[in-house]
């Protein structure tokens, strides 16, 4: 059964810092990996989608990489801002059911 | 605007009173699914559907039913809600393409409280 782990569980940084969030998964037979953002009590906003054949995706200050063979992904946030404060979730799509398996998230706080 | 909608957004109900949470998408997606999110347990899949009249269980299906009579709609039914079904529920949809998997789009969530 696919399992997704995110480290660290929480992270607090001063504004302007570059930071890296980590995600690992146990079964490398994935279709894709998505990074989401969730604000407290709110829905999920998709940030980046990386197909299994891709190595990385970029959107603005965000860059996500995928190393499928080692079961790892990183989300790089450049020049962090207080508005980036949220929980970041990593999820992989795998199996014949195309199930999305989520990690437990990294709660990010960017201090002004 | 491409979107997944859920209704109601907030619901407080009592044990045993049947309820339905609706989910609708306007993107002609084949794949739809329901998740629940609980503190400490994260997001877990309840049911999914790969097309009209095709549904199957996810990781936590007990106490829930679904139907997929139309491509755009995927309602979640709680026949006899219990307090342990108090949770934040999300509906999601995506295209299904051979050998690949498309981005999943999520609805805004339904916060359900069962007393």
Tab-separated table of C-alpha atoms in Angstrom:
chain	number	residue	atom	x	y	z
A	1	UNK	CA	0.000	0.000	0.000
A	2	UNK	CA	1.312	3.428	-0.937
A	3	UNK	CA	2.484	5.607	1.944
A	4	UNK	CA	3.534	9.234	1.721
A	5	UNK	CA	5.670	10.983	4.325
A	6	UNK	CA	6.402	14.696	4.601
A	7	UNK	CA	9.261	16.233	6.529
A	8	UNK	CA	9.329	18.500	8.420
A	9	UNK	CA	5.860	18.528	9.979
A	10	UNK	CA	6.227	22.222	10.746
A	11	UNK	CA	8.609	24.929	9.657
A	12	UNK	CA	8.983	28.557	10.677
A	13	UNK	CA	11.222	30.893	8.675
A	14	UNK	CA	11.791	34.640	8.397
A	15	UNK	CA	10.507	36.426	5.338
A	16	UNK	CA	12.804	36.302	2.330
A	17	UNK	CA	14.348	32.921	3.013
A	18	UNK	CA	14.481	30.151	0.451
A	19	UNK	CA	13.150	26.878	1.782
A	20	UNK	CA	12.695	23.227	0.862
A	21	UNK	CA	9.869	20.904	1.780
A	22	UNK	CA	10.387	17.171	1.461
A	23	UNK	CA	8.082	14.358	0.431
A	24	UNK	CA	8.805	10.641	0.135
A	25	UNK	CA	6.650	7.766	-1.065
A	26	UNK	CA	7.047	4.019	-0.724
A	27	UNK	CA	5.847	2.716	-4.107
A	28	UNK	CA	7.611	4.229	-7.097
A	29	UNK	CA	4.914	3.035	-9.536
A	30	UNK	CA	3.123	6.379	-9.609
A	31	UNK	CA	1.278	8.233	-12.352
A	32	UNK	CA	2.043	11.654	-11.009
A	33	UNK	CA	2.771	13.728	-7.922
A	34	UNK	CA	0.921	16.866	-6.908
A	35	UNK	CA	1.758	19.566	-4.411
A	36	UNK	CA	-1.187	21.350	-2.797
A	37	UNK	CA	-1.579	24.300	-0.510
A	38	UNK	CA	-4.245	24.392	2.189
A	39	UNK	CA	-5.101	27.399	4.317
A	40	UNK	CA	-6.688	26.720	7.737
A	41	UNK	CA	-10.200	25.318	7.369
A	42	UNK	CA	-10.123	25.851	3.619
A	43	UNK	CA	-9.954	23.765	0.486
A	44	UNK	CA	-6.981	22.466	-1.465
A	45	UNK	CA	-5.248	24.583	-4.057
A	46	UNK	CA	-3.166	22.686	-6.573
A	47	UNK	CA	0.300	24.230	-6.913
A	48	UNK	CA	2.231	21.906	-9.191
A	49	UNK	CA	1.708	18.597	-10.947
A	50	UNK	CA	4.651	16.453	-12.022
A	51	UNK	CA	3.983	13.518	-14.306
A	52	UNK	CA	5.952	10.343	-13.591
A	53	UNK	CA	8.077	10.895	-16.696
A	54	UNK	CA	9.084	14.414	-15.645
A	55	UNK	CA	11.869	15.541	-13.329
A	56	UNK	CA	10.626	18.953	-12.297
A	57	UNK	CA	8.009	21.645	-12.706
A	58	UNK	CA	8.179	25.358	-12.026
A	59	UNK	CA	5.553	27.965	-11.320
A	60	UNK	CA	6.661	31.410	-10.304
A	61	UNK	CA	8.650	31.140	-7.062
A	62	UNK	CA	7.856	27.443	-6.736
A	63	UNK	CA	9.903	24.578	-8.106
A	64	UNK	CA	9.089	20.923	-7.537
A	65	UNK	CA	11.377	18.044	-8.367
A	66	UNK	CA	10.654	14.346	-8.650
A	67	UNK	CA	13.037	11.408	-8.301
A	68	UNK	CA	10.711	8.516	-8.912
A	69	UNK	CA	13.301	5.797	-8.508
A	70	UNK	CA	14.202	6.924	-4.998
A	71	UNK	CA	10.614	7.826	-4.102
A	72	UNK	CA	11.300	11.480	-3.332
A	73	UNK	CA	10.065	14.908	-4.228
A	74	UNK	CA	11.017	18.351	-3.006
A	75	UNK	CA	9.151	21.634	-3.168
A	76	UNK	CA	11.442	24.645	-3.299
A	77	UNK	CA	9.982	28.039	-2.381
A	78	UNK	CA	12.134	31.023	-3.244
A	79	UNK	CA	12.072	34.332	-1.412
A	80	UNK	CA	9.330	33.300	0.996
A	81	UNK	CA	6.592	35.774	1.948
A	82	UNK	CA	4.127	35.876	4.871
A	83	UNK	CA	1.369	35.067	2.372
A	84	UNK	CA	3.036	31.713	1.784
A	85	UNK	CA	2.061	30.637	5.297
A	86	UNK	CA	-0.140	27.555	4.939
A	87	UNK	CA	-0.007	23.782	5.072
A	88	UNK	CA	1.630	22.180	2.058
A	89	UNK	CA	0.488	18.721	1.071
A	90	UNK	CA	2.183	16.248	-1.197
A	91	UNK	CA	0.078	13.563	-2.906
A	92	UNK	CA	0.829	10.769	-5.377
A	93	UNK	CA	-1.530	9.092	-7.817
A	94	UNK	CA	-0.980	5.358	-8.092
A	95	UNK	CA	-2.725	2.036	-8.592
A	96	UNK	CA	-5.409	0.956	-11.021
A	97	UNK	CA	-7.882	3.045	-9.045
A	98	UNK	CA	-5.836	6.191	-9.691
A	99	UNK	CA	-5.990	6.800	-5.957
A	100	UNK	CA	-4.477	9.975	-4.595
A	101	UNK	CA	-2.514	9.230	-1.420
A	102	UNK	CA	-1.656	12.250	0.701
A	103	UNK	CA	1.132	12.990	3.096
A	104	UNK	CA	0.320	14.542	6.442
A	105	UNK	CA	1.573	17.941	5.350
A	106	UNK	CA	4.145	20.544	6.333
A	107	UNK	CA	2.765	23.548	8.200
A	108	UNK	CA	4.755	26.568	7.042
A	109	UNK	CA	4.891	29.891	8.867
A	110	UNK	CA	6.728	32.792	7.261
A	111	UNK	CA	7.427	35.529	9.779
A	112	UNK	CA	7.382	39.169	8.646
B	1	UNK	CA	-15.067	28.827	-15.060
B	2	UNK	CA	-13.820	25.268	-14.567
B	3	UNK	CA	-14.744	24.155	-11.089
B	4	UNK	CA	-15.928	21.512	-8.660
B	5	UNK	CA	-18.825	22.591	-6.476
B	6	UNK	CA	-20.083	21.033	-3.274
B	7	UNK	CA	-23.228	21.654	-1.306
B	8	UNK	CA	-23.824	22.324	1.456
B	9	UNK	CA	-20.588	23.905	2.642
B	10	UNK	CA	-21.518	23.521	6.286
B	11	UNK	CA	-23.939	21.080	7.862
B	12	UNK	CA	-24.849	20.238	11.432
B	13	UNK	CA	-27.103	17.240	11.828
B	14	UNK	CA	-28.131	14.605	14.345
B	15	UNK	CA	-27.259	10.934	14.551
B	16	UNK	CA	-29.289	8.765	12.218
B	17	UNK	CA	-30.757	11.467	9.992
B	18	UNK	CA	-29.983	10.630	6.369
B	19	UNK	CA	-28.142	13.287	4.418
B	20	UNK	CA	-26.640	13.841	0.987
B	21	UNK	CA	-23.697	16.026	0.070
B	22	UNK	CA	-23.740	16.947	-3.592
B	23	UNK	CA	-20.726	17.298	-5.852
B	24	UNK	CA	-20.748	18.598	-9.400
B	25	UNK	CA	-18.010	19.341	-11.932
B	26	UNK	CA	-18.238	21.215	-15.231
B	27	UNK	CA	-15.038	19.912	-16.852
B	28	UNK	CA	-16.400	16.679	-18.377
B	29	UNK	CA	-14.089	14.655	-16.144
B	30	UNK	CA	-14.455	10.896	-16.044
B	31	UNK	CA	-12.886	10.412	-12.620
B	32	UNK	CA	-14.511	11.657	-9.432
B	33	UNK	CA	-13.814	10.830	-5.812
B	34	UNK	CA	-14.620	11.720	-2.220
B	35	UNK	CA	-12.128	12.292	0.588
B	36	UNK	CA	-12.453	13.041	4.245
B	37	UNK	CA	-9.910	15.022	6.236
B	38	UNK	CA	-9.422	14.506	9.953
B	39	UNK	CA	-6.794	15.969	12.308
B	40	UNK	CA	-3.900	13.582	12.693
B	41	UNK	CA	-5.218	11.249	9.987
B	42	UNK	CA	-4.883	13.459	6.942
B	43	UNK	CA	-6.925	13.022	3.782
B	44	UNK	CA	-8.345	9.582	3.073
B	45	UNK	CA	-10.322	8.401	0.080
B	46	UNK	CA	-13.887	7.239	0.705
B	47	UNK	CA	-15.195	6.256	-2.747
B	48	UNK	CA	-14.243	6.870	-6.328
B	49	UNK	CA	-15.830	6.587	-9.754
B	50	UNK	CA	-14.119	6.108	-13.086
B	51	UNK	CA	-17.219	6.777	-15.168
B	52	UNK	CA	-20.989	6.800	-15.141
B	53	UNK	CA	-22.400	3.825	-13.226
B	54	UNK	CA	-18.861	2.724	-12.206
B	55	UNK	CA	-18.041	3.238	-8.531
B	56	UNK	CA	-15.710	1.528	-6.085
B	57	UNK	CA	-14.558	1.715	-2.480
B	58	UNK	CA	-11.589	3.704	-1.305
B	59	UNK	CA	-9.826	3.303	2.024
B	60	UNK	CA	-12.668	4.288	4.372
B	61	UNK	CA	-16.035	3.458	2.720
B	62	UNK	CA	-17.914	2.228	5.808
B	63	UNK	CA	-21.060	4.228	6.489
B	64	UNK	CA	-21.119	5.934	3.077
B	65	UNK	CA	-22.798	5.378	-0.270
B	66	UNK	CA	-22.294	7.046	-3.627
B	67	UNK	CA	-23.927	7.029	-7.021
B	68	UNK	CA	-22.855	8.186	-10.474
B	69	UNK	CA	-25.905	8.463	-12.679
B	70	UNK	CA	-24.567	11.435	-14.631
B	71	UNK	CA	-21.014	12.269	-15.571
B	72	UNK	CA	-21.015	15.640	-13.848
B	73	UNK	CA	-22.509	14.605	-10.479
B	74	UNK	CA	-21.200	12.368	-7.710
B	75	UNK	CA	-23.261	12.676	-4.519
B	76	UNK	CA	-22.101	11.293	-1.177
B	77	UNK	CA	-24.861	9.720	0.904
B	78	UNK	CA	-24.785	9.068	4.622
B	79	UNK	CA	-27.753	6.785	5.307
B	80	UNK	CA	-27.412	6.900	9.104
B	81	UNK	CA	-24.760	9.422	10.130
B	82	UNK	CA	-22.827	8.884	13.348
B	83	UNK	CA	-20.590	11.262	15.345
B	84	UNK	CA	-17.443	9.559	14.006
B	85	UNK	CA	-18.392	10.875	10.557
B	86	UNK	CA	-17.880	14.436	11.745
B	87	UNK	CA	-15.199	15.618	9.343
B	88	UNK	CA	-14.232	17.902	6.481
B	89	UNK	CA	-15.238	16.326	3.168
B	90	UNK	CA	-13.754	17.041	-0.246
B	91	UNK	CA	-14.906	16.027	-3.682
B	92	UNK	CA	-12.369	15.846	-6.511
B	93	UNK	CA	-12.383	15.192	-10.237
B	94	UNK	CA	-9.918	14.631	-13.047
B	95	UNK	CA	-9.575	13.398	-16.586
B	96	UNK	CA	-8.672	9.750	-17.093
B	97	UNK	CA	-6.160	9.185	-19.847
B	98	UNK	CA	-4.502	5.926	-20.825
B	99	UNK	CA	-1.112	5.553	-19.146
B	100	UNK	CA	-1.179	8.971	-17.568
B	101	UNK	CA	-3.111	10.690	-14.900
B	102	UNK	CA	-4.265	14.241	-14.976
B	103	UNK	CA	-4.380	16.875	-12.290
B	104	UNK	CA	-7.095	16.421	-9.701
B	105	UNK	CA	-9.317	19.404	-8.986
B	106	UNK	CA	-10.865	19.746	-5.561
B	107	UNK	CA	-14.105	21.269	-4.387
B	108	UNK	CA	-14.190	23.836	-1.551
B	109	UNK	CA	-15.070	21.263	1.110
B	110	UNK	CA	-18.094	20.460	3.268
B	111	UNK	CA	-17.723	20.675	7.003
B	112	UNK	CA	-20.071	18.129	8.566
B	113	UNK	CA	-20.863	17.887	12.262
B	114	UNK	CA	-22.942	14.981	13.545
B	115	UNK	CA	-24.225	15.347	17.110
